[in-house]
XYZ file of C-alpha atoms in Angstrom:
375
model
C 15.792 31.191 24.898
C 18.239 29.441 22.907
C 19.594 25.874 22.344
C 21.447 23.834 19.623
C 18.246 21.896 19.236
C 14.691 22.323 20.091
C 12.487 19.223 19.998
C 8.791 19.715 19.859
C 7.061 16.737 21.762
C 7.316 15.152 24.860
C 6.544 11.581 24.327
C 8.834 8.603 23.511
C 9.954 9.773 20.278
C 10.720 13.375 21.556
C 12.189 12.660 24.688
C 14.445 9.851 23.226
C 15.764 12.126 20.725
C 16.391 14.828 23.266
C 18.407 12.161 25.378
C 20.390 10.978 22.565
C 21.557 14.394 21.434
C 22.232 15.528 25.101
C 24.434 12.674 25.388
C 26.451 13.670 22.523
C 26.882 17.033 24.128
C 24.215 19.131 22.479
C 21.931 21.566 24.611
C 18.369 20.769 24.015
C 15.056 22.187 24.609
C 11.751 19.943 24.647
C 8.691 21.969 24.109
C 5.521 20.097 25.022
C 1.696 21.353 24.318
C 0.661 19.513 27.388
C 2.504 17.247 29.940
C 5.422 15.016 28.879
C 4.634 11.462 28.654
C 1.090 11.491 28.682
C -0.109 10.538 25.159
C 0.171 7.635 22.989
C 3.601 6.622 24.486
C 2.093 6.070 28.048
C -1.262 4.564 26.845
C 0.270 1.681 24.541
C 1.157 -1.726 25.784
C 5.071 -1.601 25.537
C 5.546 -4.702 23.204
C 9.064 -4.390 21.680
C 8.003 -5.955 18.564
C 5.462 -5.776 15.694
C 2.329 -7.906 16.701
C 2.821 -10.194 13.462
C 6.167 -8.896 12.234
C 5.802 -11.090 9.288
C 3.198 -9.089 8.097
C 5.084 -5.565 7.595
C 7.339 -4.285 4.987
C 11.025 -4.639 5.296
C 11.373 -0.966 6.400
C 9.693 -1.559 9.642
C 11.528 -4.817 10.285
C 14.743 -3.017 9.748
C 14.025 -0.487 12.152
C 12.345 -2.628 14.934
C 15.181 -5.032 14.835
C 17.651 -2.120 15.204
C 15.818 -0.808 18.127
C 15.556 -4.272 19.537
C 19.328 -4.384 19.489
C 19.831 -1.016 21.121
C 16.993 -1.420 23.946
C 19.109 -3.426 26.540
C 21.697 -0.427 26.588
C 19.303 1.892 26.418
C 17.216 0.836 29.577
C 20.321 0.123 31.229
C 21.682 3.515 30.956
C 18.313 5.182 31.758
C 18.190 3.233 35.108
C 21.763 3.994 35.981
C 20.883 8.084 35.201
C 17.753 8.024 37.285
C 17.282 5.016 39.399
C 13.913 4.439 37.773
C 13.361 0.814 36.502
C 11.542 0.521 33.244
C 10.842 -3.384 33.933
C 12.508 -4.538 30.509
C 12.119 -8.131 30.399
C 12.149 -11.035 27.806
C 8.620 -12.353 28.383
C 8.262 -13.964 25.270
C 5.224 -13.601 22.709
C 2.828 -16.357 22.137
C 0.817 -16.218 18.746
C -2.220 -17.966 18.283
C -2.854 -18.134 14.673
C -6.191 -17.401 12.768
C -6.861 -20.925 11.645
C -9.978 -19.528 9.817
C -8.099 -17.244 7.739
C -7.415 -17.940 3.858
C -3.812 -19.661 3.070
C -1.405 -16.767 2.024
C 0.292 -16.918 -1.112
C 4.209 -16.513 -1.170
C 5.246 -13.653 -3.323
C 6.160 -14.783 -6.728
C 4.988 -18.256 -6.593
C 1.558 -19.881 -6.904
C 2.507 -22.178 -3.673
C 0.071 -21.513 -0.761
C 1.749 -21.860 2.783
C -0.267 -21.740 6.268
C 0.295 -18.789 8.590
C 2.350 -20.884 10.882
C 4.643 -21.744 7.663
C 4.965 -18.424 6.403
C 5.686 -16.952 10.010
C 8.316 -19.781 10.677
C 10.089 -18.842 7.355
C 10.098 -15.307 7.965
C 11.412 -15.796 11.465
C 14.226 -18.118 9.875
C 15.318 -15.272 7.353
C 15.555 -12.762 10.275
C 17.467 -14.884 12.766
C 14.449 -14.613 15.148
C 14.180 -17.899 17.520
C 10.705 -19.447 17.023
C 8.871 -22.676 17.984
C 5.703 -24.456 17.020
C 3.981 -25.359 20.353
C 0.514 -26.143 21.997
C -0.725 -22.887 23.508
C -1.405 -24.144 26.907
C 2.327 -25.530 27.113
C 3.483 -22.024 27.362
C 0.611 -20.393 28.917
C -1.442 -22.977 31.181
C -4.255 -20.287 32.020
C -5.407 -20.215 28.440
C -8.662 -22.067 27.875
C -7.857 -22.572 24.251
C -5.155 -25.445 23.442
C -4.224 -24.772 19.778
C -1.145 -25.221 17.653
C 0.714 -21.577 18.299
C 3.916 -19.939 17.788
C 6.374 -19.086 20.641
C 8.743 -16.163 20.120
C 10.642 -16.413 23.264
C 12.842 -13.513 22.780
C 10.367 -10.773 22.359
C 10.486 -8.265 24.959
C 8.482 -5.847 26.691
C 9.047 -2.517 28.868
C 6.518 -1.055 31.006
C 6.166 2.266 29.049
C 4.947 4.692 32.002
C 8.014 3.763 33.959
C 10.197 4.105 30.820
C 8.740 7.706 30.043
C 9.256 8.586 33.778
C 13.157 7.660 33.348
C 13.505 9.714 30.197
C 11.882 12.722 31.746
C 14.374 12.652 34.651
C 17.047 11.591 32.535
C 16.659 14.521 29.951
C 16.582 16.981 33.029
C 19.448 15.148 34.781
C 21.716 15.761 31.656
C 20.859 19.540 31.609
C 18.010 19.539 28.845
C 15.095 22.318 29.297
C 11.566 20.763 29.448
C 8.898 23.380 28.727
C 5.419 22.171 29.452
C 1.959 23.642 28.286
C 3.945 25.038 25.452
C 1.522 24.565 22.500
C 3.277 26.022 19.207
C 1.419 28.916 17.362
C 3.852 29.392 14.602
C 6.884 29.306 12.838
C 9.383 31.949 11.691
C 11.207 30.684 8.665
C 13.128 32.758 6.314
C 15.189 31.617 3.040
C 14.496 27.965 3.976
C 15.755 28.136 7.520
C 13.736 28.095 10.828
C 14.558 31.286 12.761
C 12.183 30.337 15.782
C 9.047 29.162 16.877
C 6.445 31.012 19.112
C 3.765 29.368 21.579
C 0.081 30.112 22.271
C 1.514 31.931 25.717
C 3.744 34.237 23.636
C 6.871 32.997 24.137
C 9.603 32.662 21.347
C 11.995 29.973 21.204
C 15.276 29.702 18.826
C 17.628 27.331 18.242
C 20.168 25.861 15.583
C 17.967 22.793 14.677
C 14.409 21.937 15.116
C 12.878 18.285 15.366
C 9.065 17.841 15.308
C 8.354 14.715 17.286
C 4.636 15.524 18.049
C 2.949 12.098 17.249
C -0.614 12.283 16.264
C -0.247 16.148 16.291
C 2.866 16.385 14.093
C 1.187 17.257 10.847
C -1.137 19.917 12.619
C 2.067 21.561 14.170
C 3.760 21.676 10.830
C 0.739 23.015 8.906
C 1.757 24.029 5.291
C 5.269 22.780 5.905
C 4.229 19.287 5.423
C 1.652 19.365 2.538
C 2.480 15.721 1.509
C 2.803 14.029 4.895
C 0.370 11.515 5.442
C -0.228 11.263 9.519
C -3.285 11.026 11.392
C -4.538 10.048 14.805
C -6.048 6.447 15.317
C -7.501 5.806 18.623
C -6.628 2.789 20.663
C -8.392 1.430 23.873
C -6.966 -0.636 26.558
C -8.290 -2.342 29.751
C -5.939 -3.121 32.731
C -6.645 -5.849 34.960
C -5.347 -6.836 38.523
C -4.703 -10.544 38.907
C -2.482 -12.728 40.790
C 1.289 -12.285 39.919
C 2.190 -15.552 37.714
C -1.553 -16.132 36.298
C -0.001 -15.331 32.679
C 3.748 -15.064 32.214
C 4.251 -14.710 28.473
C 2.464 -12.007 26.327
C -0.246 -13.715 24.217
C -1.697 -12.489 20.724
C -4.589 -13.743 19.321
C -4.424 -13.189 15.541
C -8.034 -13.408 14.838
C -8.531 -9.879 16.359
C -5.023 -8.622 16.599
C -5.875 -8.614 20.317
C -3.401 -9.140 23.079
C -3.051 -9.670 26.896
C 0.458 -8.151 28.241
C 1.224 -9.470 32.001
C 3.300 -7.182 34.278
C 5.582 -8.522 37.106
C 3.240 -7.306 39.605
C -0.105 -9.313 38.295
C -1.573 -6.334 36.220
C -2.537 -7.350 32.639
C -3.118 -5.112 29.657
C -5.696 -6.218 27.254
C -5.777 -4.374 23.806
C -6.501 -2.563 21.773
C -8.784 -1.237 19.592
C -7.925 0.849 16.200
C -10.717 3.716 15.695
C -10.766 6.545 13.318
C -12.126 9.029 15.905
C -10.134 12.041 15.096
C -8.438 13.776 18.263
C -11.271 12.340 20.479
C -9.522 10.469 23.237
C -12.411 9.494 25.005
C -13.376 5.641 25.981
C -16.510 3.930 25.120
C -18.462 1.564 26.810
C -18.571 -0.539 23.331
C -14.796 -0.900 23.543
C -14.777 -1.813 27.019
C -17.334 -4.625 26.492
C -15.368 -5.892 23.446
C -12.175 -6.090 25.185
C -13.432 -7.607 28.207
C -15.103 -10.388 26.344
C -11.821 -10.986 24.162
C -9.873 -11.196 27.327
C -12.462 -13.805 28.882
C -12.472 -15.975 25.725
C -8.638 -16.472 26.548
C -8.309 -16.454 30.071
C -11.775 -16.522 31.732
C -10.794 -15.360 35.287
C -10.270 -12.058 33.605
C -13.714 -10.855 34.810
C -15.345 -7.486 35.033
C -14.495 -6.974 38.623
C -10.873 -7.447 38.068
C -11.146 -4.377 35.604
C -8.991 -1.497 37.470
C -8.331 0.987 34.502
C -9.666 1.731 30.858
C -8.020 4.417 29.015
C -7.377 5.467 25.484
C -4.445 7.098 23.295
C -4.032 8.676 19.931
C -1.586 6.864 17.651
C 0.222 8.863 15.091
C -0.772 6.759 12.165
C 1.250 6.358 8.804
C 0.862 4.617 5.623
C 2.200 0.749 6.411
C 3.379 1.766 9.753
C 6.566 3.414 8.323
C 7.758 6.674 10.201
C 9.268 9.579 8.848
C 12.930 10.314 10.219
C 14.159 12.722 8.217
C 15.195 16.443 7.445
C 12.691 18.656 5.656
C 13.408 18.747 1.791
C 13.417 22.600 1.982
C 13.980 23.695 5.285
C 17.456 23.037 5.930
C 17.174 22.862 9.811
C 13.837 21.376 10.176
C 13.733 17.596 11.048
C 10.539 15.102 11.852
C 10.457 11.987 13.759
C 7.159 10.886 13.845
C 4.629 8.714 12.164
C 5.469 5.271 14.339
C 1.751 4.273 14.410
C 1.704 1.322 16.648
C 5.279 1.103 17.514
C 6.570 4.384 19.106
C 8.214 2.643 21.860
C 9.456 -0.211 19.940
C 11.333 2.046 17.769
C 12.097 4.744 20.031
C 16.137 4.281 20.651
C 16.531 3.472 17.057
C 14.421 6.587 15.559
C 16.385 8.814 18.076
C 19.784 7.514 17.046
C 19.241 8.155 13.375
C 17.584 11.582 14.083
C 20.590 12.356 15.982
C 23.070 11.409 13.543
C 21.572 13.411 10.821
C 21.647 16.592 13.026
C 25.303 15.789 14.206
C 26.519 14.708 10.655
C 27.428 11.371 11.855
C 27.310 7.893 9.750
C 24.040 5.794 9.715
C 24.186 2.096 10.726
C 21.281 1.381 8.288
C 19.809 2.646 5.000
C 17.494 5.659 5.766
C 15.835 6.322 2.484
C 12.579 4.335 3.659
C 11.933 7.038 6.342
C 12.764 10.454 4.071
C 10.280 13.281 4.227
C 7.635 12.921 1.518
C 7.532 15.400 -1.172
């Protein structure tokens, strides 16, 4: 089988990359080790912003803001092509600051600022609307009424439906999707990938290769990614079923980095854990108890009997949450689009456009130096 581009990985990064390339006229094959759209991209919450964006390096801000700009057209095009509604909406994010944390010191000075002021100044610098409010003014179902930050333009998407739309759109545009195609080895000669073989004994060849296998990317690249820092971090989430409208905004409690994400039909996601558990994707009773207690501490009606699901996913962790979106330093037709850690969905359209531009030789809309392959 031969294509212009082979994309290794059928999660949000791989599918968005394939879709972007297909729309530019390339022929694309997606190889997925299991089933498309069933790993971290599906398991996440679909918040289209870093949880506390003022705590991240500028490279994360640059990419998440670029992606946020692309998202409306991204989901509109997918819905037109497939008829699947990803439920993209600006539900806003209410941040409950941790009043017990020590005052932060602004870089370069000895003046101490509260978390609220630090966040407000960051939002002003990045043109993000923010208001200081009382929490129950925005979310009356909260038990706590405290000074909070309201970011009304933060959006969300229902990521399982976004993945459904992407899988369908890739196929509609003529992309080949091969599932249960776990990679077994690379054939590389003189700094150029000739082909990749699978455990099933198939061999696939293309002009260009993109690894977008999330937490499995380093394992897939093996000795070709010796300097790459990437590892799986497990996250567990509870799903509650409540009355639609019980909670309208997304709510983030800074004390635990714990969030509640309401869907239009009354479902509410509560998460998530950060666990170093290797490639173990199982759920645990301890995480269930912790997440339930945190949910009830914010909205008491989110009781045990309202839990309808509990799952886990493996995030592709990276230092400082900065992904690698780059060509290999020594293999001219091998690219990586991975390491998005907690924000794979958030960064998906931006990352896909950047990697597609590299492959197609197009100018970049922003400085990509921060995302280069480590050597």
